Tab-separated table of C-alpha atoms and ligand atoms in Angstrom:
chain	number	residue	atom	x	y	z
J	1	UNK	CA	-56.536	60.629	-13.427
J	2	UNK	CA	-60.144	61.701	-13.091
J	3	UNK	CA	-61.622	61.401	-9.650
J	4	UNK	CA	-63.529	58.281	-8.624
J	5	UNK	CA	-65.801	60.229	-6.268
J	6	UNK	CA	-65.994	63.693	-7.868
J	7	UNK	CA	-69.214	64.607	-6.066
J	8	UNK	CA	-67.762	64.047	-2.577
J	9	UNK	CA	-65.253	66.195	-0.735
J	10	UNK	CA	-63.597	65.413	2.598
J	11	UNK	CA	-66.221	64.340	5.130
J	12	UNK	CA	-66.436	66.816	8.007
J	13	UNK	CA	-67.729	66.627	11.556
J	14	UNK	CA	-70.858	68.789	11.734
J	15	UNK	CA	-72.308	67.574	15.034
J	16	UNK	CA	-75.515	65.743	16.050
J	17	UNK	CA	-77.803	68.436	14.643
J	18	UNK	CA	-76.723	68.201	11.023
J	19	UNK	CA	-79.003	66.880	8.309
J	20	UNK	CA	-76.109	66.452	5.907
J	21	UNK	CA	-75.811	62.721	5.147
J	22	UNK	CA	-72.204	63.233	4.067
J	23	UNK	CA	-71.066	64.593	7.431
J	24	UNK	CA	-70.219	63.018	10.763
J	25	UNK	CA	-72.670	63.588	13.571
J	26	UNK	CA	-70.529	62.010	16.291
J	27	UNK	CA	-67.103	61.084	14.949
J	28	UNK	CA	-64.935	64.106	15.591
J	29	UNK	CA	-61.430	62.786	14.953
J	30	UNK	CA	-59.531	65.327	17.044
J	31	UNK	CA	-61.957	65.416	20.001
J	32	UNK	CA	-60.336	64.190	23.194
J	33	UNK	CA	-62.092	61.472	25.174
J	34	UNK	CA	-60.325	60.316	28.340
J	35	UNK	CA	-57.007	61.822	27.289
J	36	UNK	CA	-56.946	60.406	23.760
J	37	UNK	CA	-58.351	61.591	20.439
J	38	UNK	CA	-61.293	59.728	18.967
J	39	UNK	CA	-59.042	58.953	16.028
J	40	UNK	CA	-56.571	57.145	18.300
J	41	UNK	CA	-59.258	55.377	20.302
J	42	UNK	CA	-61.152	53.990	17.341
J	43	UNK	CA	-58.444	53.473	14.711
J	44	UNK	CA	-60.936	52.996	11.870
J	45	UNK	CA	-59.921	50.892	8.917
J	46	UNK	CA	-61.465	50.324	5.482
J	47	UNK	CA	-61.285	46.850	3.919
J	48	UNK	CA	-60.174	46.440	0.364
J	49	UNK	CA	-62.075	43.237	-0.333
J	50	UNK	CA	-65.670	44.258	0.281
J	51	UNK	CA	-65.327	47.934	-0.482
J	52	UNK	CA	-63.182	47.720	-3.606
J	53	UNK	CA	-63.641	44.170	-4.839
J	54	UNK	CA	-67.203	43.422	-3.769
J	55	UNK	CA	-69.480	43.382	-6.771
J	56	UNK	CA	-72.772	42.487	-5.198
J	57	UNK	CA	-73.149	39.095	-6.738
J	58	UNK	CA	-74.958	36.378	-4.796
J	59	UNK	CA	-75.787	32.727	-5.580
J	60	UNK	CA	-78.946	33.859	-7.335
J	61	UNK	CA	-77.862	36.874	-9.260
J	62	UNK	CA	-75.318	38.842	-11.190
J	63	UNK	CA	-73.113	41.662	-9.895
J	64	UNK	CA	-74.919	44.946	-9.296
J	65	UNK	CA	-72.226	47.388	-8.189
J	66	UNK	CA	-71.479	50.453	-10.293
J	67	UNK	CA	-67.776	51.282	-9.944
J	68	UNK	CA	-66.842	53.656	-12.786
J	69	UNK	CA	-63.093	53.485	-12.049
J	70	UNK	CA	-63.068	49.672	-12.388
J	71	UNK	CA	-63.428	47.813	-15.705
J	72	UNK	CA	-63.551	44.541	-13.687
J	73	UNK	CA	-60.715	43.092	-15.725
J	74	UNK	CA	-57.689	41.350	-14.237
J	75	UNK	CA	-55.241	43.791	-15.767
J	76	UNK	CA	-52.542	45.476	-13.713
J	77	UNK	CA	-53.697	48.838	-14.994
J	78	UNK	CA	-57.115	48.213	-13.586
J	79	UNK	CA	-55.552	47.156	-10.275
J	80	UNK	CA	-53.553	50.395	-10.233
J	81	UNK	CA	-56.653	52.514	-10.944
J	82	UNK	CA	-58.421	50.724	-8.135
J	83	UNK	CA	-55.669	51.638	-5.662
J	84	UNK	CA	-56.025	55.319	-6.581
J	85	UNK	CA	-59.800	55.128	-6.169
J	86	UNK	CA	-59.450	53.305	-2.849
J	87	UNK	CA	-57.106	55.902	-1.399
J	88	UNK	CA	-59.253	58.739	-2.689
J	89	UNK	CA	-62.159	57.147	-0.832
J	90	UNK	CA	-60.283	56.434	2.419
J	91	UNK	CA	-58.744	59.895	2.421
J	92	UNK	CA	-62.085	61.655	1.846
J	93	UNK	CA	-63.647	59.492	4.541
J	94	UNK	CA	-60.852	60.348	6.966
J	95	UNK	CA	-60.129	56.785	8.076
J	96	UNK	CA	-56.518	56.369	9.184
J	97	UNK	CA	-56.113	52.707	8.129
J	98	UNK	CA	-56.946	50.066	5.554
J	99	UNK	CA	-56.579	46.275	5.313
J	100	UNK	CA	-56.241	43.881	2.395
J	101	UNK	CA	-55.703	40.308	1.203
J	102	UNK	CA	-52.870	39.794	-1.277
J	103	UNK	CA	-55.321	38.759	-3.987
J	104	UNK	CA	-57.639	41.721	-3.442
J	105	UNK	CA	-55.039	44.183	-4.595
J	106	UNK	CA	-53.277	42.328	-7.429
J	107	UNK	CA	-54.330	39.662	-9.937
J	108	UNK	CA	-53.034	36.088	-9.849
J	109	UNK	CA	-50.698	35.088	-12.656
J	110	UNK	CA	-50.248	31.635	-14.120
J	111	UNK	CA	-47.399	30.822	-11.712
J	112	UNK	CA	-46.675	31.919	-8.155
J	113	UNK	CA	-43.604	33.786	-9.401
J	114	UNK	CA	-45.799	35.769	-11.809
J	115	UNK	CA	-48.389	36.367	-9.105
J	116	UNK	CA	-45.688	37.685	-6.765
J	117	UNK	CA	-44.471	40.007	-9.502
J	118	UNK	CA	-47.980	41.358	-9.976
J	119	UNK	CA	-48.235	41.895	-6.250
J	120	UNK	CA	-44.944	43.781	-6.152
J	121	UNK	CA	-46.145	46.061	-8.942
J	122	UNK	CA	-49.256	47.003	-6.967
J	123	UNK	CA	-47.482	47.238	-3.616
J	124	UNK	CA	-45.413	49.976	-5.218
J	125	UNK	CA	-48.598	51.949	-5.891
J	126	UNK	CA	-49.988	51.220	-2.417
J	127	UNK	CA	-46.781	52.562	-0.942
J	128	UNK	CA	-46.981	55.704	-3.029
J	129	UNK	CA	-50.544	56.302	-1.946
J	130	UNK	CA	-49.738	55.598	1.717
J	131	UNK	CA	-46.991	58.189	1.535
J	132	UNK	CA	-49.162	60.698	-0.301
J	133	UNK	CA	-52.068	60.445	2.148
J	134	UNK	CA	-50.570	59.276	5.454
J	135	UNK	CA	-53.053	56.381	5.495
J	136	UNK	CA	-51.517	53.297	7.108
J	137	UNK	CA	-51.948	49.576	6.793
J	138	UNK	CA	-53.764	48.117	9.824
J	139	UNK	CA	-53.082	44.592	8.666
J	140	UNK	CA	-52.361	42.491	5.641
J	141	UNK	CA	-53.399	38.914	4.998
J	142	UNK	CA	-53.282	36.176	2.382
J	143	UNK	CA	-56.319	34.817	0.604
J	144	UNK	CA	-55.987	31.077	1.264
J	145	UNK	CA	-59.581	30.234	0.464
J	146	UNK	CA	-60.647	31.402	-3.012
J	147	UNK	CA	-58.449	29.351	-5.351
J	148	UNK	CA	-59.585	25.766	-6.113
J	149	UNK	CA	-56.255	24.396	-4.813
J	150	UNK	CA	-57.433	25.375	-1.328
J	151	UNK	CA	-60.766	23.566	-1.540
J	152	UNK	CA	-59.526	21.008	1.033
J	153	UNK	CA	-57.846	23.624	3.189
J	154	UNK	CA	-54.505	25.408	3.056
J	155	UNK	CA	-52.411	24.714	6.176
J	156	UNK	CA	-54.864	21.890	6.963
J	157	UNK	CA	-54.983	20.416	3.466
J	158	UNK	CA	-54.656	16.647	3.067
J	159	UNK	CA	-52.085	17.474	0.354
J	160	UNK	CA	-48.593	18.477	1.552
J	161	UNK	CA	-47.996	20.364	-1.710
J	162	UNK	CA	-50.908	22.643	-0.973
J	163	UNK	CA	-49.443	23.321	2.485
J	164	UNK	CA	-46.193	24.304	0.749
J	165	UNK	CA	-48.006	26.600	-1.673
J	166	UNK	CA	-49.856	28.269	1.194
J	167	UNK	CA	-46.587	28.711	3.088
J	168	UNK	CA	-44.972	30.376	0.082
J	169	UNK	CA	-47.994	32.617	-0.318
J	170	UNK	CA	-48.031	33.671	3.336
J	171	UNK	CA	-44.266	34.227	3.242
J	172	UNK	CA	-44.788	36.754	0.467
J	173	UNK	CA	-47.845	38.326	2.109
J	174	UNK	CA	-45.921	38.859	5.358
J	175	UNK	CA	-43.062	40.384	3.372
J	176	UNK	CA	-45.280	42.925	1.629
J	177	UNK	CA	-47.130	43.713	4.861
J	178	UNK	CA	-43.731	44.399	6.402
J	179	UNK	CA	-42.701	46.530	3.441
J	180	UNK	CA	-45.862	48.604	3.763
J	181	UNK	CA	-45.277	49.136	7.487
J	182	UNK	CA	-48.343	47.110	8.470
J	183	UNK	CA	-49.292	47.246	12.151
J	184	UNK	CA	-50.411	43.627	11.979
J	185	UNK	CA	-51.058	40.496	9.976
J	186	UNK	CA	-54.203	38.340	10.160
J	187	UNK	CA	-54.678	34.606	9.796
J	188	UNK	CA	-58.251	33.784	9.005
J	189	UNK	CA	-58.622	30.080	8.281
J	190	UNK	CA	-61.107	30.398	5.471
J	191	UNK	CA	-60.885	26.707	4.528
J	192	UNK	CA	-59.180	25.396	7.653
J	193	UNK	CA	-61.924	23.067	8.734
J	194	UNK	CA	-63.929	20.248	7.265
J	195	UNK	CA	-67.138	19.446	5.446
J	196	UNK	CA	-67.291	15.881	6.748
J	197	UNK	CA	-65.367	14.009	9.434
J	198	UNK	CA	-65.636	10.844	7.309
J	199	UNK	CA	-62.642	11.947	5.238
J	200	UNK	CA	-60.844	14.038	7.850
J	201	UNK	CA	-57.913	13.345	10.187
J	202	UNK	CA	-58.742	16.152	12.601
J	203	UNK	CA	-55.758	15.629	14.921
J	204	UNK	CA	-53.283	15.706	12.071
J	205	UNK	CA	-54.856	18.769	10.485
J	206	UNK	CA	-54.694	20.719	13.742
J	207	UNK	CA	-51.036	19.783	14.179
J	208	UNK	CA	-50.320	20.981	10.660
J	209	UNK	CA	-52.045	24.284	11.300
J	210	UNK	CA	-49.874	24.772	14.386
J	211	UNK	CA	-46.712	23.921	12.429
J	212	UNK	CA	-47.713	26.435	9.798
J	213	UNK	CA	-48.194	29.206	12.344
J	214	UNK	CA	-44.889	28.389	14.048
J	215	UNK	CA	-43.138	28.706	10.699
J	216	UNK	CA	-44.847	32.055	10.161
J	217	UNK	CA	-43.710	33.240	13.613
J	218	UNK	CA	-40.138	32.143	12.828
J	219	UNK	CA	-40.180	33.895	9.484
J	220	UNK	CA	-41.597	37.067	10.988
J	221	UNK	CA	-38.660	37.183	13.410
J	222	UNK	CA	-36.209	36.406	10.666
J	223	UNK	CA	-37.233	39.376	8.519
J	224	UNK	CA	-37.697	41.673	11.509
J	225	UNK	CA	-41.425	42.236	11.046
J	226	UNK	CA	-42.614	43.781	14.307
J	227	UNK	CA	-46.334	43.873	13.500
J	228	UNK	CA	-48.799	41.885	15.598
J	229	UNK	CA	-50.018	38.493	14.349
J	230	UNK	CA	-53.714	37.785	14.838
J	231	UNK	CA	-55.944	34.787	14.413
J	232	UNK	CA	-59.570	35.492	13.456
J	233	UNK	CA	-62.214	33.136	14.845
J	234	UNK	CA	-65.216	32.046	12.791
J	235	UNK	CA	-67.310	28.925	13.460
J	236	UNK	CA	-68.540	28.014	9.978
J	237	UNK	CA	-68.744	29.207	6.399
J	238	UNK	CA	-67.143	28.384	4.064
J	239	UNK	CA	-66.615	24.971	5.711
J	240	UNK	CA	-69.192	23.295	7.915
J	241	UNK	CA	-66.821	23.478	10.873
J	242	UNK	CA	-63.849	25.846	11.085
J	243	UNK	CA	-61.111	24.971	13.553
J	244	UNK	CA	-60.802	28.592	14.709
J	245	UNK	CA	-64.459	28.511	15.680
J	246	UNK	CA	-64.581	31.076	18.505
J	247	UNK	CA	-62.312	32.984	20.879
J	248	UNK	CA	-62.128	30.178	23.461
J	249	UNK	CA	-61.327	27.522	20.826
J	250	UNK	CA	-58.596	29.740	19.354
J	251	UNK	CA	-57.072	30.390	22.769
J	252	UNK	CA	-57.090	26.693	23.556
J	253	UNK	CA	-55.409	25.938	20.238
J	254	UNK	CA	-52.767	28.622	20.808
J	255	UNK	CA	-52.050	27.290	24.310
J	256	UNK	CA	-51.981	23.641	23.259
J	257	UNK	CA	-49.413	24.322	20.565
J	258	UNK	CA	-47.219	26.867	22.335
J	259	UNK	CA	-48.392	29.832	20.270
J	260	UNK	CA	-49.785	31.993	23.083
J	261	UNK	CA	-47.953	35.304	23.103
J	262	UNK	CA	-47.284	35.082	19.380
J	263	UNK	CA	-50.833	35.697	18.193
J	264	UNK	CA	-53.686	37.786	19.511
J	265	UNK	CA	-57.291	37.595	18.363
J	266	UNK	CA	-58.993	39.602	15.655
J	267	UNK	CA	-62.651	39.340	16.614
J	268	UNK	CA	-65.526	39.875	14.216
J	269	UNK	CA	-69.053	40.639	15.371
J	270	UNK	CA	-70.876	38.534	12.806
J	271	UNK	CA	-68.565	35.588	13.534
J	272	UNK	CA	-69.347	35.877	17.240
J	273	UNK	CA	-73.072	35.717	16.594
J	274	UNK	CA	-72.678	32.788	14.176
J	275	UNK	CA	-70.868	31.001	17.017
J	276	UNK	CA	-73.866	31.634	19.264
J	277	UNK	CA	-72.094	34.303	21.310
J	278	UNK	CA	-72.429	38.023	21.715
J	279	UNK	CA	-69.535	40.123	20.477
J	280	UNK	CA	-69.016	41.389	24.006
J	281	UNK	CA	-68.592	37.815	25.203
J	282	UNK	CA	-65.874	37.189	22.639
J	283	UNK	CA	-64.143	40.457	23.533
J	284	UNK	CA	-64.270	39.624	27.246
J	285	UNK	CA	-62.886	36.110	26.663
J	286	UNK	CA	-59.992	37.499	24.620
J	287	UNK	CA	-59.318	40.344	27.055
J	288	UNK	CA	-59.262	37.955	30.016
J	289	UNK	CA	-56.447	36.057	28.298
J	290	UNK	CA	-54.567	39.247	27.412
J	291	UNK	CA	-55.195	38.460	23.755
J	292	UNK	CA	-57.648	41.158	22.648
J	293	UNK	CA	-55.969	42.403	19.488
J	294	UNK	CA	-58.243	43.914	16.884
J	295	UNK	CA	-61.862	44.030	15.754
J	296	UNK	CA	-63.565	43.355	12.448
J	297	UNK	CA	-66.434	45.739	12.988
J	298	UNK	CA	-69.626	44.618	11.319
J	299	UNK	CA	-72.907	43.039	12.283
J	300	UNK	CA	-75.004	40.104	11.192
J	301	UNK	CA	-78.701	39.668	10.753
J	302	UNK	CA	-79.970	37.450	13.559
J	303	UNK	CA	-82.731	36.173	11.256
J	304	UNK	CA	-80.095	34.776	8.878
J	305	UNK	CA	-77.584	32.025	9.585
J	306	UNK	CA	-74.708	33.282	7.508
J	307	UNK	CA	-72.078	35.997	7.495
J	308	UNK	CA	-74.017	38.944	6.103
J	309	UNK	CA	-71.214	41.397	7.002
J	310	UNK	CA	-73.423	44.446	7.431
J	311	UNK	CA	-72.226	47.806	8.640
J	312	UNK	CA	-72.691	48.297	12.386
J	313	UNK	CA	-75.393	50.807	13.270
J	314	UNK	CA	-76.685	49.500	16.600
J	315	UNK	CA	-75.624	51.891	19.368
J	316	UNK	CA	-76.270	49.315	22.071
J	317	UNK	CA	-73.823	46.944	20.366
J	318	UNK	CA	-71.132	49.572	19.831
J	319	UNK	CA	-71.535	50.700	23.456
J	320	UNK	CA	-71.004	47.138	24.709
J	321	UNK	CA	-67.949	46.732	22.483
J	322	UNK	CA	-66.416	50.008	23.628
J	323	UNK	CA	-67.099	49.251	27.297
J	324	UNK	CA	-64.973	46.122	27.040
J	325	UNK	CA	-62.326	47.666	24.782
J	326	UNK	CA	-61.871	50.624	27.151
J	327	UNK	CA	-61.781	48.312	30.170
J	328	UNK	CA	-59.044	46.309	28.449
J	329	UNK	CA	-56.984	49.476	27.998
J	330	UNK	CA	-57.900	50.255	24.374
J	331	UNK	CA	-56.255	49.282	21.111
J	332	UNK	CA	-52.508	49.212	20.662
J	333	UNK	CA	-51.769	47.689	17.257
J	334	UNK	CA	-55.398	46.862	16.455
J	335	UNK	CA	-58.366	48.943	15.417
J	336	UNK	CA	-61.953	48.898	14.203
J	337	UNK	CA	-61.765	47.411	10.750
J	338	UNK	CA	-65.005	47.596	8.754
J	339	UNK	CA	-65.149	44.044	7.434
J	340	UNK	CA	-68.548	44.967	6.079
J	341	UNK	CA	-70.225	45.329	2.734
J	342	UNK	CA	-72.985	47.449	1.352
J	343	UNK	CA	-76.119	45.533	0.395
J	344	UNK	CA	-76.466	44.284	-3.156
J	345	UNK	CA	-79.245	46.799	-3.654
J	346	UNK	CA	-77.018	49.693	-2.507
J	347	UNK	CA	-75.035	49.703	-5.710
J	348	UNK	CA	-73.929	53.313	-6.175
J	349	UNK	CA	-70.450	54.541	-5.161
J	350	UNK	CA	-72.004	57.072	-2.789
J	351	UNK	CA	-73.470	54.203	-0.740
J	352	UNK	CA	-69.910	53.331	0.314
J	353	UNK	CA	-69.714	56.707	2.031
J	354	UNK	CA	-73.091	56.423	3.726
J	355	UNK	CA	-72.175	52.970	5.011
J	356	UNK	CA	-68.810	53.928	6.479
J	357	UNK	CA	-70.010	57.244	7.898
J	358	UNK	CA	-72.806	55.362	9.677
J	359	UNK	CA	-70.414	52.784	11.103
J	360	UNK	CA	-67.963	55.421	12.275
J	361	UNK	CA	-70.691	57.495	13.899
J	362	UNK	CA	-72.151	54.412	15.586
J	363	UNK	CA	-68.782	53.570	17.145
J	364	UNK	CA	-68.067	57.200	18.025
J	365	UNK	CA	-71.330	57.265	19.948
J	366	UNK	CA	-70.496	53.918	21.535
J	367	UNK	CA	-67.167	55.358	22.640
J	368	UNK	CA	-68.720	58.502	24.123
J	369	UNK	CA	-71.426	56.517	25.898
J	370	UNK	CA	-68.993	53.918	27.246
J	371	UNK	CA	-66.670	56.631	28.457
J	372	UNK	CA	-69.567	58.390	30.234
J	373	UNK	CA	-70.660	55.125	31.875
J	374	UNK	CA	-67.123	54.581	33.109
J	375	UNK	CA	-66.851	58.141	34.378
J	376	UNK	CA	-70.160	57.802	36.190
J	377	UNK	CA	-68.725	54.773	37.931
J	378	UNK	CA	-71.929	53.151	39.193
J	379	UNK	CA	-71.648	50.116	36.923
J	380	UNK	CA	-68.039	49.353	37.870
J	381	UNK	CA	-68.804	50.037	41.522
J	382	UNK	CA	-71.693	47.574	41.443
J	383	UNK	CA	-69.454	44.853	39.995
J	384	UNK	CA	-66.693	45.648	42.476
J	385	UNK	CA	-69.107	45.470	45.383
J	386	UNK	CA	-70.623	42.242	44.057
J	387	UNK	CA	-67.272	40.493	44.407
J	388	UNK	CA	-66.215	42.196	47.639
J	389	UNK	CA	-66.250	38.939	49.616
J	390	UNK	CA	-63.081	38.100	47.691
J	391	UNK	CA	-61.237	41.222	48.817
J	392	UNK	CA	-60.644	40.266	52.446
J	393	UNK	CA	-60.682	37.287	54.794
J	394	UNK	CA	-61.717	33.941	53.362
J	395	UNK	CA	-62.020	35.086	49.742
J	396	UNK	CA	-58.608	36.706	49.803
J	397	UNK	CA	-57.078	33.546	51.235
J	398	UNK	CA	-58.607	31.418	48.466
J	399	UNK	CA	-57.467	33.816	45.751
J	400	UNK	CA	-53.948	33.916	47.062
J	401	UNK	CA	-53.744	30.112	47.077
J	402	UNK	CA	-53.592	29.826	50.850
J	403	UNK	CA	-56.659	27.653	51.246
J	404	UNK	CA	-57.585	24.016	50.737
J	405	UNK	CA	-60.646	21.771	50.609
J	406	UNK	CA	-60.002	20.734	54.239
J	407	UNK	CA	-59.784	24.339	55.449
J	408	UNK	CA	-62.926	25.321	53.558
J	409	UNK	CA	-64.789	22.280	54.835
J	410	UNK	CA	-63.880	23.213	58.389
J	411	UNK	CA	-64.921	26.840	57.830
J	412	UNK	CA	-68.320	26.080	56.361
J	413	UNK	CA	-69.059	23.243	58.813
J	414	UNK	CA	-68.571	25.696	61.641
J	415	UNK	CA	-70.639	28.396	59.954
J	416	UNK	CA	-73.445	26.003	58.967
J	417	UNK	CA	-74.658	28.036	55.931
J	418	UNK	CA	-73.117	30.556	53.574
J	419	UNK	CA	-73.866	34.243	54.042
J	420	UNK	CA	-76.621	35.607	51.762
J	421	UNK	CA	-75.652	36.741	48.244
J	422	UNK	CA	-76.910	40.137	47.047
J	423	UNK	CA	-79.303	40.600	44.117
J	424	UNK	CA	-77.767	40.507	40.653
J	425	UNK	CA	-79.849	43.581	39.727
J	426	UNK	CA	-79.777	42.845	36.007
J	427	UNK	CA	-82.818	45.021	35.279
J	428	UNK	CA	-81.473	47.889	37.376
J	429	UNK	CA	-78.188	47.712	35.432
J	430	UNK	CA	-79.915	47.515	32.059
J	431	UNK	CA	-81.841	50.653	32.986
J	432	UNK	CA	-78.613	52.295	34.060
J	433	UNK	CA	-77.035	51.637	30.637
J	434	UNK	CA	-80.099	53.068	28.917
J	435	UNK	CA	-79.722	56.264	30.927
J	436	UNK	CA	-76.635	56.963	28.820
J	437	UNK	CA	-77.867	55.907	25.388
W	1	LIG	C1	-64.441	36.228	6.467
W	1	LIG	C2	-63.414	36.924	7.213
W	1	LIG	C3	-62.325	37.563	6.366
W	1	LIG	C4	-61.146	37.940	7.199
W	1	LIG	C5	-59.908	38.199	6.417
W	1	LIG	O1	-65.500	35.908	6.955
W	1	LIG	O2	-64.013	37.866	8.044
W	1	LIG	O3	-62.842	38.647	5.680
W	1	LIG	O4	-61.400	39.063	7.969
W	1	LIG	O5	-59.500	37.104	5.706
W	2	LIG	NI1	-63.071	39.402	9.060
W	3	LIG	NI1	-66.600	37.636	8.133
């Protein structure tokens, strides 16, 4: 087969001084940071849907993307060619992982049986390419949002038949993820929400979603799939309200329905900002619950209220992300998955390289900066000192559960007023961060 990207060879690390736009300035895969290679810290992943299925169409205009290897038909041959092109791209880029939805890789047939057969045919090619290149599957997932049958939801549909269809689809998607040695599997509730409460039994829908996930957990055990399950929060779009709206809502749902421990969170930057949070907030919330799993690395446009899925280039953002990820002990099964798409105007194949190289360099810098901040120690020391009243005496007693309202009342009555609290020093700390950027 002729090459999809004949003008590009393997992207190399050339260092910060290079003017070569097809080289890394900061991502040096084998460089050791804090005892681990950058490759193992960052675990970059390329998404199949935006990068190999995105065509640049929007509600106002036709597709723009030029993809010479793709005739845009639904044939299996086209799907096979696309796999070869995808792996050529990921291999030249030097990303160790990829991620896909079942329907990104293989076309739907007229029945589920036919669709599953199509999927099997393409999984065979994916497996071949994984073996040829050493590229691994970060996670698989099922598209439970594109087909009209899912317009009212999948696991939260008002129609029990649709729930059954979704279950059968996820069963198959988990099987192929297992077959491909996937490190994880993602549940993103693309239609699990509502457009109006007037027609919605919210309590029942949430219970159904929980039942669905419990069945998935049972099935995972049954087939011996050891990959990590994740749930991916997003507050809105496509529905007006999505049940998995943000990290805290997901954690509450998992706890309420006995699913904690079975699923971690896959957090996406643009979803965090749509929920009115910073990405670092979402990461901290997940980490505090021991549920920080993986990251869909992208960024939104704060001027726009939808999921623009742009490539991350903001060093301040990547630094904040890496500070929290390093503090939480780094990725185990998860990674930095570029759930991001090139702009409609960036329609040439080469733009896919520029976009990913930029995202990888931005996170590599974030990693180096975060590691330097941690090594320097002043930030952590400030936070430690700020809470030092909890390390001994009264604070220690409260934390260890040895106190009570009566005891505290007695203590403060005797003292008359609390001791002064030190300055929060926000500006000082912001300046400190900038020292490293
Ligand atoms: C959409 C989601 C989706 C998930 C996978 O906004 O980010 O792409 O990551 O279904
Ligand atoms: Ni995502
Ligand atoms: Ni998204």
